[in-house]
CSV table of C-alpha atoms in Angstrom, one decimal:
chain,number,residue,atom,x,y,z
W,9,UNK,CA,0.0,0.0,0.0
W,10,UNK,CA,1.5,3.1,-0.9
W,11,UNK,CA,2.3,5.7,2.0
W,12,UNK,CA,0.9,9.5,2.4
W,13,UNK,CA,3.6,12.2,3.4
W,14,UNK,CA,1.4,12.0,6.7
W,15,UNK,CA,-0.2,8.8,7.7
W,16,UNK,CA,-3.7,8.9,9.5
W,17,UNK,CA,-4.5,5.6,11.7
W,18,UNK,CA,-8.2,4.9,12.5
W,19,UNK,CA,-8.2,2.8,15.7
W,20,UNK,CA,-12.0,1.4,16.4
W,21,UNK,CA,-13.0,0.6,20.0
W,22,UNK,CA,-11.7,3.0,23.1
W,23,UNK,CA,-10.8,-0.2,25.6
W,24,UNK,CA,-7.2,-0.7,27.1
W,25,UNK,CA,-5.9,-2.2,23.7
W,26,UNK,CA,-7.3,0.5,21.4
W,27,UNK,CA,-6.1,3.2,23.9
W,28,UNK,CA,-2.4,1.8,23.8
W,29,UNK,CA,-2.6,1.9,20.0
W,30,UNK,CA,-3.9,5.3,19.7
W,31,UNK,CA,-1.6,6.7,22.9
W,32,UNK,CA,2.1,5.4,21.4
W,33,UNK,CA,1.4,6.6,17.7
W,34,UNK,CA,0.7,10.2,18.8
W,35,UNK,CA,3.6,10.0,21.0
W,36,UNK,CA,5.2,9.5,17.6
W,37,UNK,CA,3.5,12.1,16.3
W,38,UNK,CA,1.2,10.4,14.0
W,39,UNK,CA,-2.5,11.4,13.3
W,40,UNK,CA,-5.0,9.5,15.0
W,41,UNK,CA,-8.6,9.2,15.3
W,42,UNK,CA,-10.1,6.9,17.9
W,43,UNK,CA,-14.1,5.7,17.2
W,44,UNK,CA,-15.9,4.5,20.2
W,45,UNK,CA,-19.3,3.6,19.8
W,46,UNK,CA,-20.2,3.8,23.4
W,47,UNK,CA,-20.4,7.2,25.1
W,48,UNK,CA,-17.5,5.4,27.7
W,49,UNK,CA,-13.6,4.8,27.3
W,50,UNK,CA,-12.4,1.9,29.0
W,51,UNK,CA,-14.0,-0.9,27.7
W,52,UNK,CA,-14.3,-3.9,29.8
W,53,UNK,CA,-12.1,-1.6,32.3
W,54,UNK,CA,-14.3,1.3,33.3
W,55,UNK,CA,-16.0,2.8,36.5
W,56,UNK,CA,-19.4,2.6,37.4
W,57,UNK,CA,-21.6,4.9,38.8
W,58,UNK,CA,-23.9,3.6,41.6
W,59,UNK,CA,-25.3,4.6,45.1
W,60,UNK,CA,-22.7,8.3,44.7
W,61,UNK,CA,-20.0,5.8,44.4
W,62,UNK,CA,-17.4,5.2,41.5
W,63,UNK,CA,-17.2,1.2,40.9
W,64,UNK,CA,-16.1,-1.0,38.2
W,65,UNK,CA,-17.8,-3.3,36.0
W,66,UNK,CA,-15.1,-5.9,37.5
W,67,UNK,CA,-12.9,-5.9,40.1
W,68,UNK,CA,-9.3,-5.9,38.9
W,69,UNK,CA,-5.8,-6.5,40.4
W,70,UNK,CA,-2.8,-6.1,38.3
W,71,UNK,CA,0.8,-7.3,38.9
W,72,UNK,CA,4.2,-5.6,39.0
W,73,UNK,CA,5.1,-8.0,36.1
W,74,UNK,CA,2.4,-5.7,34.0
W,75,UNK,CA,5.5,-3.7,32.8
W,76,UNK,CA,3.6,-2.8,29.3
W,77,UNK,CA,0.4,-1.0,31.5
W,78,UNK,CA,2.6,0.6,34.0
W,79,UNK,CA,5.0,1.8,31.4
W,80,UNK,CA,1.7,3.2,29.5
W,81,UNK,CA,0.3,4.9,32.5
W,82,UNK,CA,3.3,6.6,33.3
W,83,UNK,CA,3.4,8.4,29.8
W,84,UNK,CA,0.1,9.3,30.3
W,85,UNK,CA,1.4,11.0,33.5
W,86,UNK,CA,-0.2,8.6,36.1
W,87,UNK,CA,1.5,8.8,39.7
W,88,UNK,CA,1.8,5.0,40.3
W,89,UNK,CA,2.1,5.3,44.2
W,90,UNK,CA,-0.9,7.7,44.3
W,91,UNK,CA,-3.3,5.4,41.8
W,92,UNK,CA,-2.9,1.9,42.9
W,93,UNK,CA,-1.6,0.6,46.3
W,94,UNK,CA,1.2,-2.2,45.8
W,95,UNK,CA,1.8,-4.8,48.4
W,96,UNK,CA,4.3,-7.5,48.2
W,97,UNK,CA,3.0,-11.3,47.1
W,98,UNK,CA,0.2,-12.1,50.0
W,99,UNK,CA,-2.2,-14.6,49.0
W,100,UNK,CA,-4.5,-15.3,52.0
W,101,UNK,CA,-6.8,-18.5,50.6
W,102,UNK,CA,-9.4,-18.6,54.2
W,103,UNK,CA,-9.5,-20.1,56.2
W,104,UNK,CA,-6.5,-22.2,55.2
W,105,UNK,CA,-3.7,-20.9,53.4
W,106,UNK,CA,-1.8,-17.6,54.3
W,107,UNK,CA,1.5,-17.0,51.8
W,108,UNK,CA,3.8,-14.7,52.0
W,109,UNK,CA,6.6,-14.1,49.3
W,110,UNK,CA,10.1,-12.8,50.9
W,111,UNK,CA,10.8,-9.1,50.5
W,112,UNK,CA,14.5,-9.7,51.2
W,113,UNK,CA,15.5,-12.2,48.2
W,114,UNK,CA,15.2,-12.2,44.4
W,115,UNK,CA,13.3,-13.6,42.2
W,116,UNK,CA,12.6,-16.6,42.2
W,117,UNK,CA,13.8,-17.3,45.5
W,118,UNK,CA,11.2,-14.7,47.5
W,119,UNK,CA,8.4,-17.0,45.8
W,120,UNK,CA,10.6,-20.6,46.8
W,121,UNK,CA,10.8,-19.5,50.2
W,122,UNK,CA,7.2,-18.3,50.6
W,123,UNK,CA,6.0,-21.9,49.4
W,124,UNK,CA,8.7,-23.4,51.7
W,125,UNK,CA,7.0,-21.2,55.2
W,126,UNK,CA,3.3,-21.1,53.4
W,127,UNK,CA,1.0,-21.8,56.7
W,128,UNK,CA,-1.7,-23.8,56.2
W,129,UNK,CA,-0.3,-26.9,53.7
W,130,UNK,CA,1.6,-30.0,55.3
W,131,UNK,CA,5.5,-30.5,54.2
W,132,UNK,CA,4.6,-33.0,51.3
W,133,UNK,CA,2.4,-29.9,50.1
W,134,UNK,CA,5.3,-26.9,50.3
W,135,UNK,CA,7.8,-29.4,48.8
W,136,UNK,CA,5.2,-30.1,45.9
W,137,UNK,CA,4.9,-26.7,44.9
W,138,UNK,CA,8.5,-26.0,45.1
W,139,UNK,CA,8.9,-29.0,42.8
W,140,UNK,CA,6.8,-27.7,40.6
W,141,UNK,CA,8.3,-24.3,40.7
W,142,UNK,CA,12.0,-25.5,39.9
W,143,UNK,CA,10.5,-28.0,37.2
W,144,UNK,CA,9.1,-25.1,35.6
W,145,UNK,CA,12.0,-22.4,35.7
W,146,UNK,CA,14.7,-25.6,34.2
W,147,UNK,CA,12.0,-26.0,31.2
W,148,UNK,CA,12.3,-23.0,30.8
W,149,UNK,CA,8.4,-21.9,31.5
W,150,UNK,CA,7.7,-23.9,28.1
W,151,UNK,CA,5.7,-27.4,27.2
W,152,UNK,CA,6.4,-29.4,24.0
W,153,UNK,CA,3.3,-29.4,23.5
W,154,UNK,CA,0.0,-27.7,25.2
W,155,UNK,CA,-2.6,-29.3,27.5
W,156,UNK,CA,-4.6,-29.0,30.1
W,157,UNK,CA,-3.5,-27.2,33.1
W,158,UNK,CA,-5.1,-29.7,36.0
W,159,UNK,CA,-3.6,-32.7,33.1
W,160,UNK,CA,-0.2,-30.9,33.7
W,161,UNK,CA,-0.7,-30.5,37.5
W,162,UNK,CA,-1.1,-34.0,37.8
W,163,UNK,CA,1.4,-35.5,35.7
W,164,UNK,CA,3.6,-33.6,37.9
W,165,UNK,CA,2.1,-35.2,41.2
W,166,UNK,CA,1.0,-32.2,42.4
W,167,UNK,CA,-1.5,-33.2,45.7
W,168,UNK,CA,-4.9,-32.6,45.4
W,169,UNK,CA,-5.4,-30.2,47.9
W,170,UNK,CA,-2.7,-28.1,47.1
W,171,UNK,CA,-4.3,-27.9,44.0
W,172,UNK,CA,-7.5,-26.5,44.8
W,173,UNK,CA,-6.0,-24.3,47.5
W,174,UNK,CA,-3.2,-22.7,45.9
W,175,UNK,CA,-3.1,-23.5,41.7
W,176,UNK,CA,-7.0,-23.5,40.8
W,177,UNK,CA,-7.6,-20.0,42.7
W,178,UNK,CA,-4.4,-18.5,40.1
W,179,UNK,CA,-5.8,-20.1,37.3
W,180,UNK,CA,-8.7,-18.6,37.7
W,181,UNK,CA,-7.7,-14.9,38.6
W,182,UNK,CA,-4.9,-15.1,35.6
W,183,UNK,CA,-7.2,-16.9,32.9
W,184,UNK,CA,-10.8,-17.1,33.5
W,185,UNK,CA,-10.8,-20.4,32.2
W,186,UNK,CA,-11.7,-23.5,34.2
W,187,UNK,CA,-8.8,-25.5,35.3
W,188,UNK,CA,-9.6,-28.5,33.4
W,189,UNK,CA,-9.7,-26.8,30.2
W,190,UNK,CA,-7.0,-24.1,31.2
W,191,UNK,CA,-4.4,-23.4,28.3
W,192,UNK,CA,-1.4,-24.9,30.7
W,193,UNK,CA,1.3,-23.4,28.5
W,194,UNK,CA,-0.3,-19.8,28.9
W,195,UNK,CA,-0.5,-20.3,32.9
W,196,UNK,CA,3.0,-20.9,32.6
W,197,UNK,CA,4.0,-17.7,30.6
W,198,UNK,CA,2.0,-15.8,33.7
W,199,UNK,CA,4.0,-17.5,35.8
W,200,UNK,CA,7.4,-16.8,34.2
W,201,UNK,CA,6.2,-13.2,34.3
W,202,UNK,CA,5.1,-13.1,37.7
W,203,UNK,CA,8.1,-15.0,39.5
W,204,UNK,CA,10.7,-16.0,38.1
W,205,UNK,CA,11.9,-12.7,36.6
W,206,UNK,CA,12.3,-9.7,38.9
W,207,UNK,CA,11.3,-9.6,42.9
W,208,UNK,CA,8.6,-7.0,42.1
W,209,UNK,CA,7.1,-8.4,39.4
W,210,UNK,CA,4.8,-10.7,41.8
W,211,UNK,CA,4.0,-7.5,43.7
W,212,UNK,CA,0.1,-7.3,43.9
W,213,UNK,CA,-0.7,-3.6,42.2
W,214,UNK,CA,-4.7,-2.7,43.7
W,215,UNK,CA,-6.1,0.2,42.2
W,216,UNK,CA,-7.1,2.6,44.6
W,217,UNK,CA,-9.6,4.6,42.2
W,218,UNK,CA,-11.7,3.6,39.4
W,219,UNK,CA,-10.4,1.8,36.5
W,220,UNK,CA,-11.8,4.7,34.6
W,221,UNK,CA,-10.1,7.3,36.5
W,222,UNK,CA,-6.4,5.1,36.4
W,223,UNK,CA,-6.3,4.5,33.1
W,224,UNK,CA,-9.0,5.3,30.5
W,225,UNK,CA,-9.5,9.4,31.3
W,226,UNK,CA,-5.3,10.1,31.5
W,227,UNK,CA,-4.5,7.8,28.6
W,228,UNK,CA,-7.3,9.6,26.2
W,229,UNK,CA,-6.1,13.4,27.8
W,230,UNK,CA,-2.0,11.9,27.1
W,231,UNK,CA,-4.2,11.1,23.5
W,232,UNK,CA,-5.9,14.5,22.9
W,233,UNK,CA,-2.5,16.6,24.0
W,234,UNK,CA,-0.5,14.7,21.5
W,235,UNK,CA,-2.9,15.8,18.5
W,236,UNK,CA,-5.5,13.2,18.2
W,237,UNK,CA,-9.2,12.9,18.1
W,238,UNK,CA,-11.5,10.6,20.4
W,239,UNK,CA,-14.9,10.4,18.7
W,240,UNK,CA,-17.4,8.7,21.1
W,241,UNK,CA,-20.8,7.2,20.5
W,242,UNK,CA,-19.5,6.9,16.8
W,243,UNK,CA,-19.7,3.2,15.9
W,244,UNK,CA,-18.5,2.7,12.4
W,245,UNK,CA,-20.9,0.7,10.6
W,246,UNK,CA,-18.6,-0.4,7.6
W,247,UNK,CA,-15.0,-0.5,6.2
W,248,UNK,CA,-14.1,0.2,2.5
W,249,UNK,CA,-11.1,-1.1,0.9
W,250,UNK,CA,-9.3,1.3,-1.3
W,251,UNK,CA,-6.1,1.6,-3.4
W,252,UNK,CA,-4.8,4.2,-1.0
W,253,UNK,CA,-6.3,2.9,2.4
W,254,UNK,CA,-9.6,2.5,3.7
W,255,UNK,CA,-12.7,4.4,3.8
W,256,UNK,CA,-14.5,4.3,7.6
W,257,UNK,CA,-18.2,4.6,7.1
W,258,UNK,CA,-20.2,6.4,10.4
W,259,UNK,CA,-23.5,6.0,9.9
W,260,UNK,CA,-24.9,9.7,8.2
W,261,UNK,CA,-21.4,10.9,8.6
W,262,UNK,CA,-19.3,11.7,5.3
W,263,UNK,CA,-16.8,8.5,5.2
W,264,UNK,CA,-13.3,9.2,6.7
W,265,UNK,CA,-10.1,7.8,4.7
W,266,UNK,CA,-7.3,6.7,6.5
W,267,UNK,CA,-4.3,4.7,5.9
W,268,UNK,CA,-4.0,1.8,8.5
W,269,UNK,CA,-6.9,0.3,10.4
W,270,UNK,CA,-6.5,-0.5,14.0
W,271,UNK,CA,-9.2,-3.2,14.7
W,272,UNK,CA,-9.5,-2.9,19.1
W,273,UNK,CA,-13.2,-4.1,19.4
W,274,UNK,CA,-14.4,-7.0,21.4
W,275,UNK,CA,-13.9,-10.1,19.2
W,276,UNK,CA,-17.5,-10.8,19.2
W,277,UNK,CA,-18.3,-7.7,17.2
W,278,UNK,CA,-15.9,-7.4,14.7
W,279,UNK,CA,-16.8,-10.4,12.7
W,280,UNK,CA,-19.7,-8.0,11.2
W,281,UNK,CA,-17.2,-4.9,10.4
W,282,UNK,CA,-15.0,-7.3,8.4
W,283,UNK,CA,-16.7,-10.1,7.1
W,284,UNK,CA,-17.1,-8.6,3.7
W,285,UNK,CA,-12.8,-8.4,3.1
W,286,UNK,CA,-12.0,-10.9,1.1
W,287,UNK,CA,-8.4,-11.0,2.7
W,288,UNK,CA,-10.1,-11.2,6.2
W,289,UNK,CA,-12.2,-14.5,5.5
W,290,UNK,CA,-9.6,-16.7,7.8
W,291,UNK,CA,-9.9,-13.9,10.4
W,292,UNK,CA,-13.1,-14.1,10.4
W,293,UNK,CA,-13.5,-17.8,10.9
W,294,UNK,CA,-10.8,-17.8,13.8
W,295,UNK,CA,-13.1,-15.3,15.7
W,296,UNK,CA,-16.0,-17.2,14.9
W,297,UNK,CA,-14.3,-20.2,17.1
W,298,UNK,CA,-14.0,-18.3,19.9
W,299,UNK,CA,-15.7,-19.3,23.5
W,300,UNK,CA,-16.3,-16.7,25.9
W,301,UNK,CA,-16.1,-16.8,29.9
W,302,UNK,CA,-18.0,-14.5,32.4
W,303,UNK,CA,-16.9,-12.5,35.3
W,304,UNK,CA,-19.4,-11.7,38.0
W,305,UNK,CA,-18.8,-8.8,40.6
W,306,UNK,CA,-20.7,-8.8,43.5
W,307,UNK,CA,-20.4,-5.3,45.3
W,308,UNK,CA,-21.8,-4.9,48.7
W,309,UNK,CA,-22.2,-1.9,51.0
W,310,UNK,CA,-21.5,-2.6,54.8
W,311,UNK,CA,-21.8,-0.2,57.7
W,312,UNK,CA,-18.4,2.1,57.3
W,313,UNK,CA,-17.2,0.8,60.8
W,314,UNK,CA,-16.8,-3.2,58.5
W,315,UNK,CA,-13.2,-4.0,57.4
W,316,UNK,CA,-11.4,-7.3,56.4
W,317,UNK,CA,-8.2,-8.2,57.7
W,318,UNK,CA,-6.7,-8.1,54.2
W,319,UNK,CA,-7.4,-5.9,51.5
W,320,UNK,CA,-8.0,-9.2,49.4
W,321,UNK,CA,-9.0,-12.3,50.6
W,322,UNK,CA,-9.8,-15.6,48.6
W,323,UNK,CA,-12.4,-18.5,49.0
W,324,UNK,CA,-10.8,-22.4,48.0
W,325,UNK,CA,-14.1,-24.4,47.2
W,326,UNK,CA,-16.3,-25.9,50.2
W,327,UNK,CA,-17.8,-24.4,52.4
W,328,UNK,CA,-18.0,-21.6,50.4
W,329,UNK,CA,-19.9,-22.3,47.0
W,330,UNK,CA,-19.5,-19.1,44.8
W,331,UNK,CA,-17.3,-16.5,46.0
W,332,UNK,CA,-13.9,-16.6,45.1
W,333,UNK,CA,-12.1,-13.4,45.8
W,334,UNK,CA,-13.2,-10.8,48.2
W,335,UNK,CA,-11.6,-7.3,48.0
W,336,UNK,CA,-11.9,-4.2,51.2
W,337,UNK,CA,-12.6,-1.4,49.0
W,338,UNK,CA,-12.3,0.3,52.3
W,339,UNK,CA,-8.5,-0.4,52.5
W,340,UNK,CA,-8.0,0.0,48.8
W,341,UNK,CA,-9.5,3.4,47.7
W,342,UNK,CA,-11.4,4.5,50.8
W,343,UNK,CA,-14.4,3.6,49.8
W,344,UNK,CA,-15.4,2.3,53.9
W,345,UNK,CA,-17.5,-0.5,54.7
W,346,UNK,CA,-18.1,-1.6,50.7
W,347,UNK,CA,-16.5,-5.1,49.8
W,348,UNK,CA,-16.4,-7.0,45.8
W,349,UNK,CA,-16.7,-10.3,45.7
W,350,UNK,CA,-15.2,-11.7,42.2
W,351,UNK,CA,-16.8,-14.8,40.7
W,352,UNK,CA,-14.6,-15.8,37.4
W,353,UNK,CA,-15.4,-18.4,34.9
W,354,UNK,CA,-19.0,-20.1,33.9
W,355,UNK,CA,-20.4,-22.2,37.3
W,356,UNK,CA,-23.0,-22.5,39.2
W,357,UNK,CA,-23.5,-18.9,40.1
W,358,UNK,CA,-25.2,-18.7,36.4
W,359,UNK,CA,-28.3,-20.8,36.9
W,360,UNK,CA,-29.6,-18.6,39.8
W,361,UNK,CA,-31.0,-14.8,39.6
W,362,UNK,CA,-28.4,-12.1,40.6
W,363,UNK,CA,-30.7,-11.0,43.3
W,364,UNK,CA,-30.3,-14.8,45.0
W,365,UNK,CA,-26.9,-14.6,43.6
W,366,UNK,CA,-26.5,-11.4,46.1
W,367,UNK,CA,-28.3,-13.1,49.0
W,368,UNK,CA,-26.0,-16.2,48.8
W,369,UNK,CA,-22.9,-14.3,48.7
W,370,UNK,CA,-23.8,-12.5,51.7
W,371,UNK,CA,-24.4,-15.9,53.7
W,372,UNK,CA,-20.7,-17.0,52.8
W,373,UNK,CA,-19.2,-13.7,53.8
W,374,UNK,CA,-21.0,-14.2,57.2
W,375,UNK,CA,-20.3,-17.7,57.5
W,376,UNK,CA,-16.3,-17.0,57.0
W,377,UNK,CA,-16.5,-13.6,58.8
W,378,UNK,CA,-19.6,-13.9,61.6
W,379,UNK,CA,-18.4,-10.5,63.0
W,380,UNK,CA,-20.3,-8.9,59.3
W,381,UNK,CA,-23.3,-7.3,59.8
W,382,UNK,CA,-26.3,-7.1,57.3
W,383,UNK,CA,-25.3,-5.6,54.4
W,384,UNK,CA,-27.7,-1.8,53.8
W,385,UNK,CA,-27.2,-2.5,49.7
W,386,UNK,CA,-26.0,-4.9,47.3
W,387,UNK,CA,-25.4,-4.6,43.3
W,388,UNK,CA,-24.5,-7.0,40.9
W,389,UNK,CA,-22.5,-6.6,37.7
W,390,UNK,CA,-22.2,-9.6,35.4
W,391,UNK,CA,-20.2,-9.3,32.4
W,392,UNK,CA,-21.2,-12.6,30.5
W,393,UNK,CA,-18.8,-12.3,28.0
W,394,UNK,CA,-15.8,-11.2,29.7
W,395,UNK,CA,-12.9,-12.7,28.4
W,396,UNK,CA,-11.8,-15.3,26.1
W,397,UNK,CA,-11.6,-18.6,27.5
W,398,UNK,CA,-8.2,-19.4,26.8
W,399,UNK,CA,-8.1,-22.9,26.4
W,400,UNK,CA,-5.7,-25.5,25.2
W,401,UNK,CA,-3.9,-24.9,21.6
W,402,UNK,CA,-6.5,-22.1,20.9
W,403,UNK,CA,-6.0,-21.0,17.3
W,404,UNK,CA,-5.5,-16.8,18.1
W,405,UNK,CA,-5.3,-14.5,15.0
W,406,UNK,CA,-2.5,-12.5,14.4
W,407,UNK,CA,-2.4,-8.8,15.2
W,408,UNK,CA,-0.6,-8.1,11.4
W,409,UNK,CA,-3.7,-9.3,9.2
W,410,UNK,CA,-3.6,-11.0,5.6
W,411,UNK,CA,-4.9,-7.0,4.4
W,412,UNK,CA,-2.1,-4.4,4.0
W,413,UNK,CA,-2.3,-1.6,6.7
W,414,UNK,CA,-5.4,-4.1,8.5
W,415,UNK,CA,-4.2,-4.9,12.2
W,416,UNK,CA,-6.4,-6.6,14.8
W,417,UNK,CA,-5.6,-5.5,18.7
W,418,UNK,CA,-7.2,-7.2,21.7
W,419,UNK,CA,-5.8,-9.6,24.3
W,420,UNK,CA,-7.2,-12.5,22.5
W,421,UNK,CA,-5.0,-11.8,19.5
W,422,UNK,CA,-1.2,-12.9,18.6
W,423,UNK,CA,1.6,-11.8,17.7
W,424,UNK,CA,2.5,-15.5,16.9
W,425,UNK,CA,4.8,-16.1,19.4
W,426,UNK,CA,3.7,-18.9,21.9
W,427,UNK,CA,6.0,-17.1,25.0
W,428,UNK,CA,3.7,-13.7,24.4
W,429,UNK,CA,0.9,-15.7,24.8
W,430,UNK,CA,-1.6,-14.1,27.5
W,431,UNK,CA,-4.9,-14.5,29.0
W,432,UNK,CA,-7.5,-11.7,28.4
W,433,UNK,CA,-6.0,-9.2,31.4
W,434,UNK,CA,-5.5,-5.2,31.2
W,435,UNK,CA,-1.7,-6.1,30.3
W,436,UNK,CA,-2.7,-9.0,27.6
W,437,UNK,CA,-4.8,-6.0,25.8
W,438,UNK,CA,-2.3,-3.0,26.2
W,439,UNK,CA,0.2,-5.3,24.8
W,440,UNK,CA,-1.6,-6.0,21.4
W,441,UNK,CA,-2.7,-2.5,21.2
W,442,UNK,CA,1.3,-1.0,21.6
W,443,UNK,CA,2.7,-4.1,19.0
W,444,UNK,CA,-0.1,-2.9,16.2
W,445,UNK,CA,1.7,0.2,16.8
W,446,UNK,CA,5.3,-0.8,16.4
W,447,UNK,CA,3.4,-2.4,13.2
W,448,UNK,CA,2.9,0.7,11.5
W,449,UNK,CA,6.0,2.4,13.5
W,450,UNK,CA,7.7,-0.3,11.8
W,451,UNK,CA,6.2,0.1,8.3
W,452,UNK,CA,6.8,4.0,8.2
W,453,UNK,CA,10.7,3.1,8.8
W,454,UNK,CA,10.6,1.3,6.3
């Protein structure tokens, strides 16, 4: 495709990865126009406004091994310390399992030694997981072939218990995706990431405001500064090919030409946008094949004088039925007396109504914590189609598209390397959104 002396990129969809995109190629001073079709940035990662409170429409946790996001937010001038409270590796699994990584060792010793001292699993248990740790860091993080994660977990004689107490309860915060049909060779890559590389890459990273407020608001002012446009509630209803680019239709809008396409929208929708580019048909079936997994957030408004021991606390299976990870917004972002409870992945918490949902969530927190009070409110956000389930050997398509200047960004796309494969996380998407970038960064060098 022939160049302009200026290229103009269209990026469609305003979520993490479209944001990334559009924020690194004005940096390099390139002219950008951002369509969302919603009147909201953010995309799956945006506050909520309920009850004179700013929410999210999911609970999120990143990690210090997020080095792609954190870089991002810090162009876009975000004071790290002031946004999001970092506390060293703590996973506290009630009422069994309290882990601590050491703050005094590298990596991945701080994570060996935390296994080795973990209170709540026997000997056999620790020296399991520090088998499993060592196994993983000689291969290199890397399988010969993919399978199932709980498959992989057994084959390595990992106990039962330690399992469900320690390895489940990752999988399902890292991948959404039910153990048993887990991609094992992504969990690994998270992993790798997490703690084996530096000390404070397993540091837990909890945002102390709104997602919307950390990341989607400073990344689309770093945007505007830098020369571009953000166009909301604009959905673009088609895409023309042309010799010189494409042609972005916008409903009664004149159509806009550009010269790349930066495809950020949630996999679901784009099959429509692009289903009529002959060069696209492959693409199109790959996104076809995807399977989607849901995320419920339970939010619940306690007297203010309510506050957990730990800003985030996780549920390992029986008693507790549905909750999995419960987060003190109180300790987090000062929002006193309201706790999230996270529910990943399809289960049983889909055949009843949110409301009985709510009501059962509340019994659980009571049972573990009898101290809790009756809640005063409770709301419900269930976002059915989440994420991606990233399961075994899933066929991803590729972020540099079969159509000149045509680049797909979201977490569940690939660069076509398996060790940059990721689950669908903030970092997963802001990484497909900056390597589109270095696409066309790459092409105007050229």
């Amino acid at each position: 495709m022939a160049e302009t002396a200026r290229p103009h990129v269209a990026v469609i969809g305003g979520g993490c990865a479209g944001l990334a995109a559009a924020a690194r190629l004005t940096e390099e001073g390139f002219a950008v126009t951002l369509f969302e079709a919603s009147p909201h940035l953010g995309g799956r990662a945006r506050g909520v406004q309920w009850k004179n409170l700013s929410l999210d429409n999911g609970q999120h946790i990143l990690l210090g091994a997020y080095r792609n996001t954190l870089r991002l937010l810090q162009l876009a001038g975000v004071d790290r310390d002031q946004a999001m409270l970092r506390l060293p590796l703590s996973l506290h699994m009630h009422p069994s399992l309290v882990l601590r990584a050491a703050e005094n060792l590298p990596a991945p010793m701080h994570v060996l030694s935390g296994f080795l001292r973990a209170k709540g699993l026997s000997l056999k248990e620790r020296l399991a997981a520090v088998r499993f740790m060592i196994w993983m860091k000689l291969a290199g993080f890397r399988l010969q072939q993919d399978e199932p994660l709980l498959a992989l977990l057994q084959r390595k004689r990992q106990p039962q218990r330690l399992i469900r107490l320690l390895w489940e309860p990752l999988c399902l915060a890292a991948l959404n995706t039910p153990i048993q049909e887990a991609s094992a060779q992504v969990y690994l890559n998270v992993l790798r990431d997490s703690f084996a590389r530096g000390r404070a890459d397993s540091d837990m990273l909890l945002p102390r405001v709104d997602l919307s407020s950390l990341m989607a608001a400073p990344l689309a002012a770093f945007i505007q500064q830098q020369g571009g446009t953000i166009r909301l509630t604009m959905p673009v209803s088609h895409i023309e090919k042309r010799t010189e680019g494409f042609l972005l239709h916008t409903g009664d809008e004149m159509p806009c030409q550009f010269t790349h396409v930066i495809a950020a929208i949630s996999p679901f929708r784009l099959p429509p946008l692009i289903e009529h580019l002959a060069e696209l048909q492959v693409t199109v079936k790959q996104l076809e094949q995807l399977e989607y997994q849901p995320i419920y957030t339970v939010y619940l408004q306690y007297p203010e004088t309510v506050r957990l021991p730990e800003p985030m606390l996780g549920f390992a299976g029986e008693p507790v039925i549905y909750s999995q990870w419960v987060f003190d917004r109180g300790h987090l972002c000062g929002q006193r007396g309201v706790l999230a409870v996270v529910i990943s992945a399809e289960g049983q918490h889909q055949a009843v109504s949110q409301q009985d949902l709510a009501l059962a969530v509340i019994k659980e927190l009571a049972q573990a914590f009898p101290q809790l009070p009756e809640p005063l409110w409770h709301k419900v956000i269930a976002e059915k189609r989440a994420t991606f389930a990233c399961t075994v050997g899933l066929q991803r398509p590729e972020q540099k598209t079969a159509l000149s200047g045509f680049y797909l960004a979201g977490d569940y796309s690939t660069d076509g390397t398996v060790g940059n494969l990721y689950p669908a996380t903030i970092e997963g998407a802001i990484r497909s959104g900056l390597q589109c970038a270095e696409y066309i960064l790459a092409n105007r060098k050229n």
